[in-house]
Short mmCIF file of C-alpha atoms in Angstrom, two decimals:
data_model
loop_
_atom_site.label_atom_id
_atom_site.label_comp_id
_atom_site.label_asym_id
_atom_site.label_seq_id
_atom_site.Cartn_x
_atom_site.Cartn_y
_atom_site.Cartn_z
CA UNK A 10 -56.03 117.02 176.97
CA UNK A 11 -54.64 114.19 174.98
CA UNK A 12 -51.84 111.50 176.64
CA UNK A 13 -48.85 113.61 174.84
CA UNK A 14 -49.77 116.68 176.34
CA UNK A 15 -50.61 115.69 179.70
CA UNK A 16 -46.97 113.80 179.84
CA UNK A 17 -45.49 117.20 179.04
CA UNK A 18 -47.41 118.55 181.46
CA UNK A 19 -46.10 116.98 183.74
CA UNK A 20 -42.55 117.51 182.96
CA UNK A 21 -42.04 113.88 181.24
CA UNK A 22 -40.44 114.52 177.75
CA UNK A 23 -36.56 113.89 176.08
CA UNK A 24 -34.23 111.61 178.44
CA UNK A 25 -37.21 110.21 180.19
CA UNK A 26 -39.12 106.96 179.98
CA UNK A 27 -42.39 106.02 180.34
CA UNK A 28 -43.93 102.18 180.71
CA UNK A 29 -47.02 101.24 178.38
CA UNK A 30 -48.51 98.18 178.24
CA UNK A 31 -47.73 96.41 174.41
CA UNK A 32 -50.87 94.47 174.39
CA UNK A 33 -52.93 97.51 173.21
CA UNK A 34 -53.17 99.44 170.15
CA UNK A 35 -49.73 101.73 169.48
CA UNK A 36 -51.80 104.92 171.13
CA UNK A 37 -49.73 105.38 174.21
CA UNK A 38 -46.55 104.65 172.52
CA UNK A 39 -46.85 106.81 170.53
CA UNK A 40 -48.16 109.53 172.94
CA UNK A 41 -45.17 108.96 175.01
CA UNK A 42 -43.09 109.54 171.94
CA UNK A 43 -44.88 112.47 171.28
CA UNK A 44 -43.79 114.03 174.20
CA UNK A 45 -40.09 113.34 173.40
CA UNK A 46 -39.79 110.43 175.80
CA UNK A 47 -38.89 106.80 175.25
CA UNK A 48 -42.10 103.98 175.29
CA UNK A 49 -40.93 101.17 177.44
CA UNK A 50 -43.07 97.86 177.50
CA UNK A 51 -44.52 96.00 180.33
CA UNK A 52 -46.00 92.62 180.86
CA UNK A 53 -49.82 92.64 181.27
CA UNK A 54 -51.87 90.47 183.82
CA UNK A 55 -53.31 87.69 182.34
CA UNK A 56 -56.97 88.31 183.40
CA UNK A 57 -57.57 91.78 182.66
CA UNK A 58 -54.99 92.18 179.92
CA UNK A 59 -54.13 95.95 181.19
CA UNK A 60 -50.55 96.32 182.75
CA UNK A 61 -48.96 94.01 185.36
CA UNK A 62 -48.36 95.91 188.36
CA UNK A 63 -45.43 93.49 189.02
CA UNK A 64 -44.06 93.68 185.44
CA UNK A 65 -44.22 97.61 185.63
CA UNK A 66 -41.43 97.30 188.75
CA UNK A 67 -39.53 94.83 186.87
CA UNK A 68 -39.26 97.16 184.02
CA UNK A 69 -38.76 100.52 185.61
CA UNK A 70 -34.87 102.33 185.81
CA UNK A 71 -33.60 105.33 187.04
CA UNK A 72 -35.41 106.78 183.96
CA UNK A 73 -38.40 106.10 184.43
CA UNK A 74 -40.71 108.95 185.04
CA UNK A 75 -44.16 107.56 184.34
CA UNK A 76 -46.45 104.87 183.91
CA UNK A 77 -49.11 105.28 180.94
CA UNK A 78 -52.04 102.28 181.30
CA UNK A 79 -54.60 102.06 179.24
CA UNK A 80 -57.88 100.25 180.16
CA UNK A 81 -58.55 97.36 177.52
CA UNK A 82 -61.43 95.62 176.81
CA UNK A 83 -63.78 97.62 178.98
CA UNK A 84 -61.74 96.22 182.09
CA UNK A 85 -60.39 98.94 184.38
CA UNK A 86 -56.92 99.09 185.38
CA UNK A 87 -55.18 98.09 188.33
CA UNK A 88 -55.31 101.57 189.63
CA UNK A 89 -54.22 100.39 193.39
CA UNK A 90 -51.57 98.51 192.23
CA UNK A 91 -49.77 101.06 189.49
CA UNK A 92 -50.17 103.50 192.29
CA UNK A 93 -48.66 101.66 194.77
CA UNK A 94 -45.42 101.15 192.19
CA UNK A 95 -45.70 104.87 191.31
CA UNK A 96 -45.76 105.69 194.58
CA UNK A 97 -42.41 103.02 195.55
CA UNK A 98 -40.59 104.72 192.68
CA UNK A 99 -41.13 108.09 192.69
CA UNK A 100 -43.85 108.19 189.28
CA UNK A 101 -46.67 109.54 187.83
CA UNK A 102 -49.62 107.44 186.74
CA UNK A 103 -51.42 109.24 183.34
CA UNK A 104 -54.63 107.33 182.22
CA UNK A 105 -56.33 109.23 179.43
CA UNK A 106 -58.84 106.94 177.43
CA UNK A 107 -60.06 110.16 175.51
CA UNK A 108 -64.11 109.57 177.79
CA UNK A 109 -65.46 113.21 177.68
CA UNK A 110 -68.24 114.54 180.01
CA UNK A 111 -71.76 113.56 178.97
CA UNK A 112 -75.26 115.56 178.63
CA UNK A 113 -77.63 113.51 181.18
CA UNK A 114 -79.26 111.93 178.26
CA UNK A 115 -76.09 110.93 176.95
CA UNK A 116 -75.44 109.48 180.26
CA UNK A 117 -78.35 107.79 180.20
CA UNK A 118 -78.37 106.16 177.05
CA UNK A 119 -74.79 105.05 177.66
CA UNK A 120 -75.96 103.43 181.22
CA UNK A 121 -78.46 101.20 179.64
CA UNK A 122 -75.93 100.28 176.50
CA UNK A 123 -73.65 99.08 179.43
CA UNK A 124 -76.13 97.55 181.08
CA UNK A 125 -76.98 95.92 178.57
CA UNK A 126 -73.51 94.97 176.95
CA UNK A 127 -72.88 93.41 180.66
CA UNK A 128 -76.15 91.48 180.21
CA UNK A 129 -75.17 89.58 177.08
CA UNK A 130 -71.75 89.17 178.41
CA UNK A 131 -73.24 86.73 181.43
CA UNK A 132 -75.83 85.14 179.23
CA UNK A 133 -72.28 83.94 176.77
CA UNK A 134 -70.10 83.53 180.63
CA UNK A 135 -73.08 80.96 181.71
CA UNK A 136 -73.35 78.93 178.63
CA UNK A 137 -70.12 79.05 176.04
CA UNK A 138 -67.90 75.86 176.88
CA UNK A 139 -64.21 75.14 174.93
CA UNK A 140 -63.04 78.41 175.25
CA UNK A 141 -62.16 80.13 178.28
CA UNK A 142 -64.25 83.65 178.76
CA UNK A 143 -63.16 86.92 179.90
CA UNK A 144 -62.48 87.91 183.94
CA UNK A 145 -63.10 90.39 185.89
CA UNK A 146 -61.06 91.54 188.96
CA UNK A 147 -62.95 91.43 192.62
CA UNK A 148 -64.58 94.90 192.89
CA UNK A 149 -63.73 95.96 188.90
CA UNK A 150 -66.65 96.98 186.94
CA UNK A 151 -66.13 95.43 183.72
CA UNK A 152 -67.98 97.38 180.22
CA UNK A 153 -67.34 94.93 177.80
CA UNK A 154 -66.38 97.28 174.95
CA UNK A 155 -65.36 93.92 173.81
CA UNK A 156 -66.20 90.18 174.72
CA UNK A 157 -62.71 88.65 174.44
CA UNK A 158 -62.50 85.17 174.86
CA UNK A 159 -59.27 82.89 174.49
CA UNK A 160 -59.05 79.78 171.94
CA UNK A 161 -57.27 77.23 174.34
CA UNK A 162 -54.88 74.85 172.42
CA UNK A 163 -51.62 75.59 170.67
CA UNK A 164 -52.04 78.97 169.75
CA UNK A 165 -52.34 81.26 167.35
CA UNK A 166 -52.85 78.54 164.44
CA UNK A 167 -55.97 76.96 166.71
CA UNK A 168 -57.11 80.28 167.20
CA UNK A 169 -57.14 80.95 163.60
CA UNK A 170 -58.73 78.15 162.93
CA UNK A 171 -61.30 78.80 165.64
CA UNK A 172 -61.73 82.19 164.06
CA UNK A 173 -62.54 80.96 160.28
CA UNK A 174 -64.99 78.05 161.41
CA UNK A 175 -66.90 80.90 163.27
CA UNK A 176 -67.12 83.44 160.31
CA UNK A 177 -68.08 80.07 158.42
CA UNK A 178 -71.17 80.08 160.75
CA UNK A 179 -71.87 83.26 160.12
CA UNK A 180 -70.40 84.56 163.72
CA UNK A 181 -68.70 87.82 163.77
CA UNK A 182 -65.04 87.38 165.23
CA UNK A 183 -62.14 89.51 165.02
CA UNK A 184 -58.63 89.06 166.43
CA UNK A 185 -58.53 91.98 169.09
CA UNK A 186 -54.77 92.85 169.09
CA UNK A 187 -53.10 91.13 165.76
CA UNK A 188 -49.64 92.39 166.86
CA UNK A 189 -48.39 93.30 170.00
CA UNK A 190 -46.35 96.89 169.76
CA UNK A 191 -43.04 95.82 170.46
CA UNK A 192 -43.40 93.39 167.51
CA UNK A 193 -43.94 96.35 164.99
CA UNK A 194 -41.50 98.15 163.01
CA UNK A 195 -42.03 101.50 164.38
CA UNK A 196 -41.70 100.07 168.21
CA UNK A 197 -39.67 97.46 167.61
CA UNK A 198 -37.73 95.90 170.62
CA UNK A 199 -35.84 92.65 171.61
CA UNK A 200 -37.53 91.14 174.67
CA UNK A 201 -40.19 88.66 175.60
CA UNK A 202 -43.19 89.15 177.39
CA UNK A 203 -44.59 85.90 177.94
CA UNK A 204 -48.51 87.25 178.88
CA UNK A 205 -48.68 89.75 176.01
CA UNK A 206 -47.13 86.82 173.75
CA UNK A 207 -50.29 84.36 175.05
CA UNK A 208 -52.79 86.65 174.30
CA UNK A 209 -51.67 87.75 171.17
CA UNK A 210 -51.68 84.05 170.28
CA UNK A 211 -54.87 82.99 171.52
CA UNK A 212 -57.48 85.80 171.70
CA UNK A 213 -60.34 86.40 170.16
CA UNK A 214 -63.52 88.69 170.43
CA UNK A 215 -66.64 87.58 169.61
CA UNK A 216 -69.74 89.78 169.15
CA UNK A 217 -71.57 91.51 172.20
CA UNK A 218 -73.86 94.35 170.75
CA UNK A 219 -76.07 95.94 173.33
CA UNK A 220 -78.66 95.16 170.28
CA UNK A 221 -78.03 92.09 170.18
CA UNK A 222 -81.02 89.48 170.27
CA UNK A 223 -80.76 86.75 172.36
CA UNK A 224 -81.65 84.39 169.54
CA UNK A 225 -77.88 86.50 167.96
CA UNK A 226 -76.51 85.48 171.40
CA UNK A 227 -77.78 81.97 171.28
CA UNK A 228 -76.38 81.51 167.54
CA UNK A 229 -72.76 82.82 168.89
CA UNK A 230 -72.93 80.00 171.77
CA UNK A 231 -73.95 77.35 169.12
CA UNK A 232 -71.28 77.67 166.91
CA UNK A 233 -68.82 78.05 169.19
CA UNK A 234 -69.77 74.97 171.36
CA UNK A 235 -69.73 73.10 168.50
CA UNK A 236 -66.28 73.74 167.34
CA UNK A 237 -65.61 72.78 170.87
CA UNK A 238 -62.21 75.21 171.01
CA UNK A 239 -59.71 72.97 169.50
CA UNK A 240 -59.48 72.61 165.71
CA UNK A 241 -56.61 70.40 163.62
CA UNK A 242 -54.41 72.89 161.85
CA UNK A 243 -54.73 72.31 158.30
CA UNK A 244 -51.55 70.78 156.88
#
């Protein structure tokens, strides 16, 4: 059962509103929408760039009737935390990151493409200096679906920058979230979220295949110790 349906469900459709992170791809807006309720956006936390539990209280009101996160990254929510706001407020909690049950080989082959996607990720956490690599929460599992690191500097133009020296190098980078959804025309709102801003600005993911050689790996740390994270913007 997709997000939409479980939120009607659960009773959550037209006069209600329901929180979703902005630093994510428009999928739970638009699920809440779906349903006939209104998406409202939350701040995320800056390590595991899935919902602020503390930003979700600032932003709920007497219509708020649920809280949609959405894992990012491969880093779990804060399930304790939304819970304990859910549970302060009177909400639901939906998570649906559209996983489905797997056959036991399925399983299997998934466990060592984890295993070894989590591999690769501490050989780059040990050894990449001038940008700052990803966290994980104490006691989160973390499945690097993605390996994002952030460009430290002034922004999005260092960033950028970072980004086209790397594909220069023949590195494989992509900007993980270009636009935050409540900077897009369909979602479009007037407020600030100063976490969701950051990362927009200064994120990037860099390749973490489970395939990956570690002579691939090594290449990835070369270039992007040698760039050394801050680049001149180009007048």
């Amino acid at each position: 059962m997709g997000t939409a349906e479980l939120l009607t469900a659960a009773g959550v459709g037209s006069g209600a509103e329901a929180i979703v992170p902005s630093y994510a791809t428009t999928e739970a807006a638009e699920a809440v929408r779906a349903a006939g309720a209104l998406p409202v956006f939350a701040d995320i936390d800056p390590r595991s760039f899935c919902l602020d539990p503390a930003a979700v209280t600032t932003a709920v009101t007497s219509r708020t009737a649920a809280i949609v996160p959405i894992p990012l990254f491969g880093h779990p929510v804060d399930h304790a935390g939304l819970r304990a706001v859910a549970r302060a407020h009177g909400l639901l909690v939906i998570e649906h990151d559209g996983s489905d049950q797997h056959d036991t080989a399925e399983h299997d082959a998934t466990r060592a493409s984890l295993a070894a996607r989590q591999a690769n990720a501490a050989y780059l956490d040990a050894r990449l200096t001038g940008v700052l690599t990803p966290a994980t929460a104490p006691g989160a599992e973390h499945r690097y679906h993605s390996y994002v690191v952030r460009v430290p500097g002034n922004g999005r133009p260092d960033r950028d920058a970072f980004a086209r020296a790397l594909r220069a190098r023949g590195v494989r980078c992509r900007v993980p979230v270009q636009t935050p959804v409540h900077r897009t025309p369909a979602f479009r709102r007037e407020l600030w979220l100063e976490e969701t801003e950051r990362a927009a600005d200064e994120c990037l993911a860099l390749p973490i295949g489970a395939g990956m050689t570690r002579r691939e790996l090594q290449r990835v740390v070369s270039a992007c110790n040698a760039l050394g994270g801050l680049l001149p913007v180009a007048a």
